XYZ file of C-alpha atoms in Angstrom:
654
model
C 6.642 -25.740 -11.916
C 5.581 -22.932 -14.083
C 7.735 -19.808 -14.185
C 5.292 -17.350 -13.099
C 6.957 -14.856 -15.549
C 6.794 -16.654 -18.783
C 4.169 -15.712 -21.441
C 1.086 -18.079 -21.927
C -1.750 -18.526 -24.259
C -3.864 -17.241 -21.200
C -1.685 -14.297 -21.038
C -1.963 -13.486 -24.555
C -5.897 -13.880 -24.561
C -6.309 -11.594 -21.551
C -3.855 -8.880 -22.818
C -5.606 -9.128 -26.090
C -8.954 -8.454 -24.421
C -7.215 -5.537 -22.306
C -8.074 -7.411 -18.953
C -4.442 -8.629 -17.947
C -4.339 -6.573 -14.745
C -0.990 -8.024 -13.733
C 0.570 -7.797 -17.436
C 3.524 -6.064 -15.654
C 4.573 -9.481 -14.181
C 4.839 -10.841 -17.646
C 5.994 -7.931 -20.105
C 9.250 -6.343 -19.049
C 12.442 -7.771 -17.567
C 12.259 -10.271 -14.910
C 15.073 -11.781 -12.988
C 14.178 -15.614 -12.766
C 15.361 -18.824 -13.013
C 14.842 -21.311 -15.717
C 15.588 -25.158 -15.807
C 18.074 -24.554 -12.802
C 19.695 -21.483 -14.694
C 19.516 -17.970 -13.333
C 19.145 -15.179 -15.560
C 16.648 -12.628 -16.827
C 13.382 -13.234 -18.868
C 12.331 -10.291 -21.209
C 9.084 -9.907 -23.253
C 7.792 -6.857 -25.260
C 4.972 -6.083 -27.283
C 5.867 -4.937 -30.869
C 3.438 -6.555 -33.302
C 4.445 -4.960 -36.417
C 8.187 -5.564 -35.917
C 9.932 -7.638 -38.430
C 12.449 -8.623 -35.871
C 13.239 -7.762 -32.172
C 16.471 -8.587 -30.384
C 17.892 -7.260 -26.856
C 20.977 -5.285 -26.758
C 23.018 -4.176 -23.787
C 26.504 -4.099 -22.145
C 26.306 -8.038 -21.905
C 26.683 -8.405 -25.653
C 28.557 -5.237 -26.691
C 25.041 -3.585 -27.798
C 24.811 -6.126 -30.783
C 22.022 -8.236 -30.654
C 22.636 -10.834 -33.238
C 22.983 -13.454 -30.539
C 19.725 -12.593 -28.447
C 16.920 -12.460 -30.892
C 13.602 -12.852 -29.342
C 10.736 -14.882 -30.606
C 7.065 -14.119 -31.146
C 4.805 -16.478 -29.436
C 0.776 -17.336 -30.314
C 0.877 -14.770 -32.812
C 0.187 -12.050 -29.970
C 2.560 -9.597 -30.976
C 4.578 -10.262 -27.745
C 8.237 -11.302 -28.165
C 10.381 -13.092 -25.578
C 13.706 -14.241 -24.565
C 15.459 -15.714 -21.530
C 19.006 -14.621 -21.227
C 21.001 -16.857 -18.913
C 23.605 -15.278 -16.271
C 22.396 -11.585 -16.299
C 20.694 -9.912 -13.649
C 20.135 -6.589 -11.703
C 21.746 -3.558 -12.670
C 22.383 -4.712 -16.327
C 21.792 -2.036 -19.024
C 19.592 -3.031 -22.076
C 17.436 -1.859 -24.868
C 15.300 -3.490 -27.630
C 16.643 -3.285 -31.164
C 13.329 -3.295 -33.177
C 13.756 -3.959 -36.703
C 10.688 -2.318 -38.739
C 8.758 -3.882 -41.791
C 10.638 -1.018 -43.776
C 14.010 -2.156 -42.681
C 15.032 0.451 -40.054
C 16.355 -0.463 -36.754
C 14.982 1.364 -33.939
C 16.426 1.261 -30.220
C 13.998 1.451 -27.522
C 13.826 1.528 -23.763
C 11.625 -1.165 -22.123
C 7.799 0.228 -22.003
C 7.228 -2.142 -19.009
C 10.924 -1.707 -17.552
C 11.197 -1.180 -13.798
C 14.585 0.900 -13.614
C 16.097 3.349 -15.994
C 19.497 4.661 -16.776
C 20.352 8.112 -15.140
C 19.663 10.878 -17.760
C 21.037 11.875 -20.078
C 21.372 8.054 -20.682
C 18.086 6.680 -21.788
C 18.605 2.764 -21.373
C 16.523 0.533 -19.288
C 18.067 -1.162 -16.385
C 17.189 -4.674 -14.965
C 15.653 -4.567 -11.535
C 14.427 -6.967 -9.125
C 11.595 -5.551 -7.335
C 10.075 -8.611 -6.003
C 12.418 -9.196 -3.057
C 11.882 -5.977 -1.143
C 10.498 -6.833 2.424
C 7.546 -4.341 3.328
C 7.071 -3.062 6.742
C 3.382 -1.214 6.464
C 1.114 -4.225 6.570
C -0.678 -2.496 9.509
C -1.081 0.529 7.410
C -2.566 -1.298 4.651
C -5.020 -3.231 6.540
C -6.120 -0.123 8.317
C -6.709 1.950 5.052
C -8.448 -1.022 3.558
C -11.155 -0.761 6.773
C -11.280 2.998 6.655
C -13.894 5.301 4.941
C -11.492 8.006 3.508
C -14.299 10.575 3.126
C -14.254 10.694 6.899
C -10.721 11.183 7.459
C -8.761 14.196 7.056
C -6.960 14.977 3.747
C -4.497 17.851 3.804
C -2.088 17.366 0.836
C 1.667 18.475 0.838
C 2.428 18.765 -3.062
C 6.304 18.092 -3.773
C 8.775 17.903 -6.448
C 11.589 15.936 -4.817
C 14.548 17.298 -6.788
C 13.773 21.037 -5.727
C 12.410 20.470 -2.127
C 15.841 20.789 -0.816
C 19.543 20.198 -2.518
C 23.039 19.912 -1.310
C 25.690 19.805 -3.747
C 28.368 17.351 -2.135
C 31.269 18.244 -4.627
C 32.190 20.259 -7.857
C 31.038 17.446 -10.163
C 27.506 17.010 -8.250
C 25.445 19.244 -11.034
C 22.232 18.514 -9.393
C 22.237 18.459 -5.588
C 19.394 15.967 -5.486
C 18.660 14.317 -2.101
C 18.111 10.539 -2.652
C 15.222 8.359 -1.584
C 16.680 7.323 1.831
C 17.711 10.914 2.848
C 14.233 12.025 1.661
C 12.850 9.061 4.170
C 14.325 10.737 6.927
C 13.900 14.427 6.376
C 11.049 15.131 4.148
C 8.854 12.338 6.098
C 9.853 14.117 9.275
C 8.694 17.623 8.054
C 5.463 16.539 6.604
C 4.655 14.697 9.845
C 5.525 17.578 12.050
C 3.712 20.164 9.913
C 0.589 18.004 10.194
C 0.006 17.012 6.656
C -1.963 13.787 6.283
C -0.736 13.225 2.873
C 2.066 13.892 0.434
C 1.570 14.322 -3.173
C 4.687 13.480 -5.298
C 5.544 14.968 -8.702
C 7.827 13.642 -11.241
C 8.382 10.080 -10.108
C 7.735 8.031 -13.126
C 10.762 8.052 -15.418
C 11.180 10.994 -17.779
C 14.175 12.335 -19.786
C 13.845 15.972 -19.207
C 13.854 17.660 -15.938
C 12.000 20.961 -17.134
C 8.723 18.787 -18.004
C 8.519 18.170 -14.072
C 7.579 14.741 -14.705
C 4.739 15.401 -17.062
C 6.247 13.847 -20.229
C 6.792 10.235 -18.975
C 9.003 7.500 -20.976
C 9.126 4.955 -17.976
C 5.785 4.373 -16.711
C 6.774 1.348 -14.438
C 9.977 2.733 -13.448
C 10.561 5.308 -10.419
C 12.916 7.955 -11.745
C 16.563 7.054 -11.066
C 17.237 10.751 -10.145
C 16.981 9.730 -6.497
C 18.125 6.335 -6.277
C 17.012 2.776 -7.117
C 13.609 1.036 -7.189
C 13.801 -0.500 -3.787
C 14.949 2.861 -2.390
C 11.638 4.456 -3.407
C 9.798 1.584 -1.829
C 11.844 2.512 1.336
C 10.614 6.009 1.052
C 6.948 4.811 0.830
C 7.367 2.607 3.796
C 8.675 5.681 5.638
C 5.756 7.733 5.056
C 3.390 5.135 6.139
C 5.289 4.353 9.219
C 4.827 8.087 10.109
C 1.150 7.916 9.172
C 1.258 9.908 5.886
C -0.612 8.514 2.764
C 1.146 8.773 -0.429
C -0.350 10.155 -3.989
C 1.614 9.842 -7.160
C 1.149 12.039 -10.038
C 0.067 9.914 -12.936
C -0.181 11.007 -16.644
C -2.185 8.795 -18.940
C -3.106 11.733 -21.359
C 0.032 11.826 -23.463
C 3.652 10.842 -23.862
C 6.810 12.548 -25.560
C 8.170 11.990 -28.958
C 11.580 11.094 -27.791
C 13.001 8.605 -29.998
C 13.765 5.781 -27.135
C 10.319 5.967 -25.997
C 6.473 4.878 -26.894
C 6.641 6.968 -30.070
C 6.362 4.999 -33.145
C 7.313 2.040 -31.068
C 7.527 -0.781 -33.436
C 7.770 1.505 -36.812
C 4.004 2.144 -36.542
C 1.701 4.501 -34.481
C 1.347 1.479 -31.761
C 0.634 3.262 -28.399
C -0.647 6.486 -30.186
C -3.659 7.255 -32.355
C -2.741 6.704 -36.280
C -4.699 9.953 -37.086
C -2.584 12.969 -35.966
C -5.578 14.688 -35.323
C -6.356 12.487 -32.403
C -2.744 11.351 -31.789
C -0.868 14.417 -31.375
C -1.368 17.604 -28.832
C -0.688 20.569 -31.143
C -0.055 22.756 -27.993
C 2.362 20.092 -26.305
C 4.139 18.671 -29.179
C 3.236 15.274 -27.469
C 1.402 11.740 -28.506
C -1.793 10.980 -27.226
C -2.749 7.356 -26.279
C -4.879 5.412 -28.458
C -7.543 4.366 -25.894
C -9.428 2.232 -28.321
C -6.409 -0.481 -28.605
C -7.174 -3.092 -25.838
C -3.406 -3.680 -25.252
C -2.916 0.233 -24.709
C -5.415 0.643 -22.427
C -4.342 -2.509 -20.673
C -0.906 -0.890 -20.434
C -2.126 2.141 -18.538
C -4.633 0.385 -16.332
C -2.192 -2.342 -15.340
C 0.213 0.406 -14.766
C -1.990 2.398 -12.222
C -2.603 -1.112 -10.377
C 1.171 -1.599 -10.444
C 1.861 1.480 -8.367
C -0.815 0.806 -5.879
C -0.352 -3.016 -5.788
C 3.701 -3.118 -6.099
C 4.679 -0.038 -4.454
C 1.962 0.636 -2.221
C 0.869 3.821 -3.271
C -2.395 5.313 -1.705
C -3.606 7.444 -4.452
C -3.017 8.483 -7.983
C -3.608 12.001 -9.299
C -4.531 11.832 -12.712
C -3.092 14.753 -14.923
C -4.884 16.645 -17.837
C -8.021 14.747 -17.640
C -9.927 17.329 -19.587
C -7.388 16.744 -22.618
C -8.421 13.142 -22.545
C -12.305 13.852 -22.313
C -12.754 16.424 -25.376
C -11.353 15.740 -28.712
C -11.014 19.259 -29.517
C -8.899 20.281 -26.414
C -6.336 22.664 -27.341
C -7.214 22.166 -31.199
C -8.597 24.578 -33.764
C -11.330 23.897 -36.161
C -9.887 21.165 -38.744
C -7.448 19.834 -35.973
C -9.816 17.484 -34.731
C -12.179 14.740 -35.565
C -15.833 14.304 -33.990
C -17.100 10.917 -32.553
C -19.712 8.918 -34.157
C -22.409 11.117 -32.712
C -20.647 14.256 -34.190
C -19.592 15.600 -31.004
C -16.383 16.477 -29.253
C -16.478 13.710 -26.472
C -13.720 10.924 -26.734
C -15.812 7.906 -26.004
C -12.747 5.627 -25.636
C -11.263 7.706 -23.004
C -14.418 7.849 -21.047
C -14.735 4.199 -21.097
C -10.921 4.063 -20.192
C -12.081 6.090 -16.855
C -14.825 3.861 -16.296
C -12.785 0.914 -16.533
C -9.975 2.163 -14.462
C -12.031 3.632 -11.653
C -14.147 0.225 -11.329
C -11.218 -2.196 -11.465
C -9.292 -0.112 -8.764
C -12.202 0.084 -6.489
C -12.618 -3.693 -6.933
C -9.250 -4.660 -6.591
C -8.007 -1.917 -3.896
C -10.772 0.050 -2.202
C -8.150 1.557 -0.014
C -6.850 3.571 -3.114
C -8.181 6.534 -4.576
C -8.122 8.234 -8.150
C -8.032 11.946 -8.425
C -8.990 13.945 -11.335
C -7.335 17.129 -12.429
C -10.338 18.185 -14.452
C -10.660 21.751 -15.217
C -14.106 21.789 -17.014
C -17.560 21.397 -15.706
C -18.011 17.772 -16.919
C -20.699 16.326 -14.789
C -20.542 13.408 -12.519
C -16.726 13.153 -12.472
C -16.747 11.493 -8.650
C -19.769 9.699 -9.443
C -19.772 5.846 -9.745
C -20.066 4.367 -13.487
C -22.920 2.687 -12.617
C -24.587 5.976 -11.970
C -23.315 7.555 -15.145
C -20.052 8.949 -13.783
C -16.594 8.402 -14.561
C -15.888 6.951 -10.868
C -13.176 9.277 -9.697
C -12.718 9.290 -5.949
C -12.031 13.041 -6.182
C -11.664 16.139 -8.342
C -9.477 19.124 -8.215
C -11.564 22.229 -7.618
C -10.142 24.413 -10.062
C -13.178 26.741 -10.330
C -12.691 27.479 -6.453
C -9.204 28.037 -7.057
C -9.505 30.622 -9.979
C -12.063 32.660 -8.013
C -10.027 32.334 -4.728
C -6.774 33.602 -6.354
C -8.634 36.458 -8.131
C -10.409 37.864 -5.072
C -7.189 37.658 -2.732
C -5.071 39.322 -5.392
C -7.545 42.339 -5.415
C -6.737 45.608 -3.482
C -9.095 45.541 -0.494
C -10.767 48.448 -1.786
C -12.294 46.458 -4.737
C -12.877 43.296 -2.918
C -16.562 44.406 -1.948
C -17.276 44.322 -5.855
C -16.063 40.870 -6.067
C -17.527 39.261 -2.910
C -19.428 36.538 -4.651
C -16.313 35.110 -6.079
C -15.764 33.776 -2.366
C -19.154 32.572 -1.747
C -20.215 30.944 -5.195
C -18.038 27.847 -4.550
C -20.513 27.060 -1.631
C -23.296 26.447 -4.302
C -21.549 23.479 -5.883
C -19.201 22.590 -2.874
C -20.751 19.164 -2.569
C -21.764 18.205 -6.044
C -18.333 16.151 -6.573
C -15.758 15.141 -4.104
C -13.740 18.285 -4.194
C -10.084 19.034 -3.408
C -8.961 22.689 -2.925
C -5.709 23.094 -4.481
C -3.004 25.641 -4.583
C -0.720 23.709 -6.561
C 2.571 24.291 -8.465
C 0.921 25.379 -11.604
C -0.261 28.584 -9.425
C 3.281 29.705 -8.761
C 5.130 29.240 -11.800
C 5.414 31.005 -15.339
C 4.984 34.799 -14.118
C 2.167 34.053 -11.956
C 3.942 35.025 -8.678
C 4.508 33.051 -5.412
C 1.403 32.995 -3.251
C 2.834 35.805 -1.135
C 3.397 38.289 -3.883
C 0.036 37.636 -5.412
C -1.144 39.396 -2.274
C -1.785 43.369 -2.450
C -0.247 46.141 -0.267
C 2.707 46.509 1.677
C 4.829 43.602 2.843
C 3.422 43.380 6.192
C -0.226 43.261 4.560
C 0.858 40.705 2.259
C 1.446 38.239 5.217
C -1.562 38.925 7.009
C -3.673 38.735 3.709
C -2.187 35.152 3.033
C -2.994 34.093 6.440
C -6.481 35.073 6.227
C -6.638 33.303 2.710
C -5.310 29.960 4.141
C -7.873 30.436 7.252
C -10.773 30.643 4.669
C -9.524 27.833 2.690
C -9.098 25.302 5.524
C -12.483 26.172 7.097
C -14.111 25.800 3.270
C -15.682 22.469 2.591
C -13.279 20.146 0.392
C -9.944 18.615 0.959
C -6.618 20.617 0.942
C -3.489 20.982 -1.111
C -0.479 23.139 -0.766
C 2.416 23.108 -2.960
C 5.687 23.109 -1.333
C 6.804 26.524 -0.072
C 3.721 28.008 0.284
C 3.641 27.017 3.782
C 6.547 29.665 4.766
C 5.642 32.239 1.915
C 8.174 31.422 -0.701
C 9.126 34.688 -2.215
C 10.261 33.458 -5.672
C 8.180 31.513 -8.208
C 9.015 27.839 -8.058
C 11.760 26.541 -10.425
C 12.749 22.823 -10.687
C 16.424 23.874 -11.085
C 16.912 25.162 -7.542
C 15.721 24.232 -3.868
C 13.347 26.300 -1.903
C 14.373 29.406 -0.033
C 14.629 27.681 3.232
C 16.808 30.535 4.584
C 13.674 32.771 4.589
C 12.920 30.935 7.682
C 15.263 33.093 9.670
C 12.886 36.079 9.085
C 10.262 36.404 11.840
C 7.424 36.851 9.213
C 8.303 33.764 7.207
C 8.861 31.655 10.196
C 5.390 33.011 11.554
C 3.573 31.884 8.546
C 5.191 28.375 8.693
C 4.056 28.184 12.148
C 0.493 29.417 11.425
C 0.154 26.778 8.870
C 1.200 24.326 10.907
C -1.500 25.427 13.483
C -4.176 25.392 10.852
C -3.224 21.871 9.540
C -3.313 20.216 13.020
C -6.584 22.189 13.785
C -8.089 20.604 10.519
C -7.119 17.125 11.746
C -8.271 17.699 15.033
C -11.840 18.577 14.593
C -13.919 16.285 12.820
C -16.181 19.253 11.451
C -13.471 20.562 9.469
C -12.663 17.110 7.580
C -15.819 14.920 7.545
C -16.863 15.211 3.781
C -19.885 12.711 3.968
C -22.571 15.016 5.181
C -23.255 17.315 2.230
C -24.551 20.579 2.452
C -25.631 19.880 6.188
C -21.857 19.980 7.057
C -21.905 23.953 6.148
C -23.698 26.944 7.108
C -23.348 30.453 6.625
C -23.614 32.993 9.160
C -23.188 35.908 6.949
C -22.307 35.508 3.305
C -23.395 39.154 2.353
C -21.207 41.561 4.315
C -19.611 42.750 1.146
C -19.181 46.394 2.566
C -16.577 45.037 5.128
C -15.429 42.074 3.091
C -15.770 39.884 6.078
C -16.964 36.371 5.659
C -18.494 34.070 8.462
C -19.570 30.488 8.450
C -20.013 27.358 10.432
C -18.932 23.708 9.958
C -20.955 20.769 11.410
C -20.267 17.143 11.865
C -24.118 16.288 12.036
C -27.004 18.719 10.638
C -27.597 21.637 13.084
C -26.545 19.829 16.360
C -23.841 22.356 17.058
C -22.276 19.907 19.600
C -18.791 19.701 17.621
C -19.412 22.669 15.341
C -16.466 25.318 14.251
C -17.230 28.965 13.392
C -15.040 30.978 11.154
C -14.706 34.767 10.742
C -12.384 36.031 8.001
C -11.697 39.717 7.519
C -10.060 40.613 4.157
C -9.193 44.300 4.811
C -6.907 46.212 6.669
C -9.643 47.877 8.616
C -10.068 47.463 12.310
C -13.540 46.521 13.375
C -13.962 47.094 17.195
C -17.591 46.677 17.234
C -17.837 43.544 15.190
C -20.340 40.926 16.327
C -21.251 37.459 14.789
C -24.516 35.746 15.456
C -24.665 32.329 16.932
C -27.618 29.763 17.649
C -26.872 28.886 21.226
C -26.176 30.699 24.556
C -22.948 29.777 26.159
C -19.105 30.220 25.903
C -17.405 29.917 22.735
C -13.718 29.408 22.706
C -11.166 30.843 20.294
C -9.078 28.014 18.701
C -6.972 30.095 16.281
C -6.250 33.557 15.130
C -4.055 35.055 12.471
C -2.853 37.698 14.817
C 1.023 37.299 15.327
C 1.988 36.848 18.980
C -1.742 36.513 20.241
C -1.511 33.090 22.257
C -3.872 34.260 24.834
C -6.983 31.644 25.717
C -9.737 33.817 24.481
C -13.665 33.039 24.912
C -16.707 34.677 23.729
C -19.933 34.744 26.132
C -23.025 34.706 23.921
C -25.279 37.639 24.358
C -29.065 37.234 23.732
C -30.142 39.593 21.192
C -30.863 38.965 17.149
C -27.462 39.045 14.965
C -27.169 37.503 11.294
C -30.542 35.844 11.834
C -29.349 34.026 14.875
C -30.891 34.655 18.610
C -27.761 35.330 20.081
C -24.267 37.094 19.256
C -20.644 37.050 20.055
C -18.797 40.156 20.111
C -15.338 39.912 18.431
C -13.352 43.035 17.903
C -11.360 42.261 14.806
C -8.056 43.547 13.956
C -6.902 44.491 10.475
C -6.787 41.487 8.263
C -7.487 39.053 11.337
C -9.413 35.968 10.813
C -10.309 33.613 13.578
C -11.794 30.082 14.456
C -13.847 29.354 17.383
C -15.311 25.952 18.825
C -19.089 25.798 20.039
C -19.780 25.007 23.510
C -20.258 21.385 24.304
C -24.025 21.214 25.281
C -25.416 18.099 26.971
C -28.968 17.583 26.529
C -30.438 15.981 29.651
C -33.926 14.735 29.998
C -36.041 16.931 32.289
C -36.824 15.147 35.504
C -40.194 13.641 36.443
C -41.837 14.487 39.873
C -41.169 11.015 41.054
C -37.561 11.639 40.900
C -35.956 13.197 43.672
C -33.666 16.244 43.575
C -32.288 15.910 46.752
C -29.651 13.862 48.176
C -30.427 11.552 51.271
C -30.155 13.021 54.677
C -27.035 12.193 56.390
C -24.546 13.911 59.106
C -22.445 16.448 57.817
C -18.583 15.817 57.898
C -16.541 18.087 60.070
């Protein structure tokens, strides 16, 4: 029986073509059995090496007895070592053609030594018993564009901390504790998705996980690979989908990593004008090499197929698409057409999105793309890149600039809040208030808001209400839900003690109400109806800085519609009225006003308002925003003359 981990000629051929989508089952370290002997099979791609050996605790870190062999002139070196297994540390000792020896971690390794160590560690990830079969089957059947998507972005190392003893320098929760506490919190708040930062193994905490060395290894900071699988299982059991941050744009120069892997620029472009990011001091993947493209595409599939991840958020997409991104004149090389598009990266994205959709239609690929690149979320066959979603950075910028303004100046910037509707359905957008907006002296969300402390809370609640009603999926970074005061830092936990303060607890409870409202009403989360899903009531009330609009499930039937009114000034509007299309009673479903839990309804009054035939009289308090549901109108056919409208005569009951 053929050992499924051993490299074959077919493996070498497919890898050379860039289409070996399960190459992670071949390269790396795999616990297996050969000729009745248990041990570990190793394979690594190092085509320009003069020699490769394996070093570790099992041989005193001297590789003379464990030299690897290259098979089929493929550049892949392999070796089976008997009687070593899970948990063993190892590296590849690569002798370059110039005679230098490099000690490298395994690019396909599934586990890594806890920093500051940087060796790879043997892991057996094939024996975990998954318990989420129903989840996977359900998601394969669903159209995720018609399901709610509210994302809680989390950095696991700083969500909470607990220092157990004097030697505990990090205070990290482990994956299993997070499976209990984080999962319960996300579910209770009403989020539908969680996005995990910094999971792929990285040497430096301060990079937040965006300078990756171990692409195939969940970070050892919080436990072993199977513990991470346990966390994913727990999220799925709770009905929460998991998105992973993924970084195919660049990698660090660390000596044990991918840079100059076999003594040559193997994973990176050889020309430094393409192969280095001047601003970041990092290396850029050479997407023209089929083996490098295969490394990345198989990695994306690996997290979805091996770890049951539901989606990948692709970091720094713009830096991949543009050859001159972050570069001055003379620091970049035009493509064959003489312009600044990275044609190889474009083909990489098309390949990635196509194969992901083919093999895992339940999974989605999300672009953090900060420019106006066209058709990011259109299929490749229609000239697009094929992403499932795109972060709406334009909306984020305008939204934050507007909400930061003193109320007096908001009327002059009114169009900042209306402009995004003009392109809201040109892509499949996610509205994001991510970690990037609350670091590097940008202030926390609360401290971005103008005015006295009480006004800051009211302003932020109104901002969140507008965001929840606006077309597009939603993302909030951890801590924003209870109005964290400090900027975020990976070095400390969130300020959970703030929940002892009434204003912060009230903010958390209000965001929870918003999230549950968003899930409850299909009009707020169905994203397949395009512009027919949104209708302004009044987009031009700039003098009062009030926005009113309607969200629909189907075009203009109003049966399941939800209306929003958002007042962005501290002015009371006792005479405020909003136009509506139908007679009947409209029920308030949420208000930003603290302590107002009364059931409130508004009776439509005949008379033109905002271009509609009826109006609702809704006195607004300072900074108050609210949402209301439309009457459930049932259309009955008019009765014909032949149909009797009277009941048969009979004796009356006493």
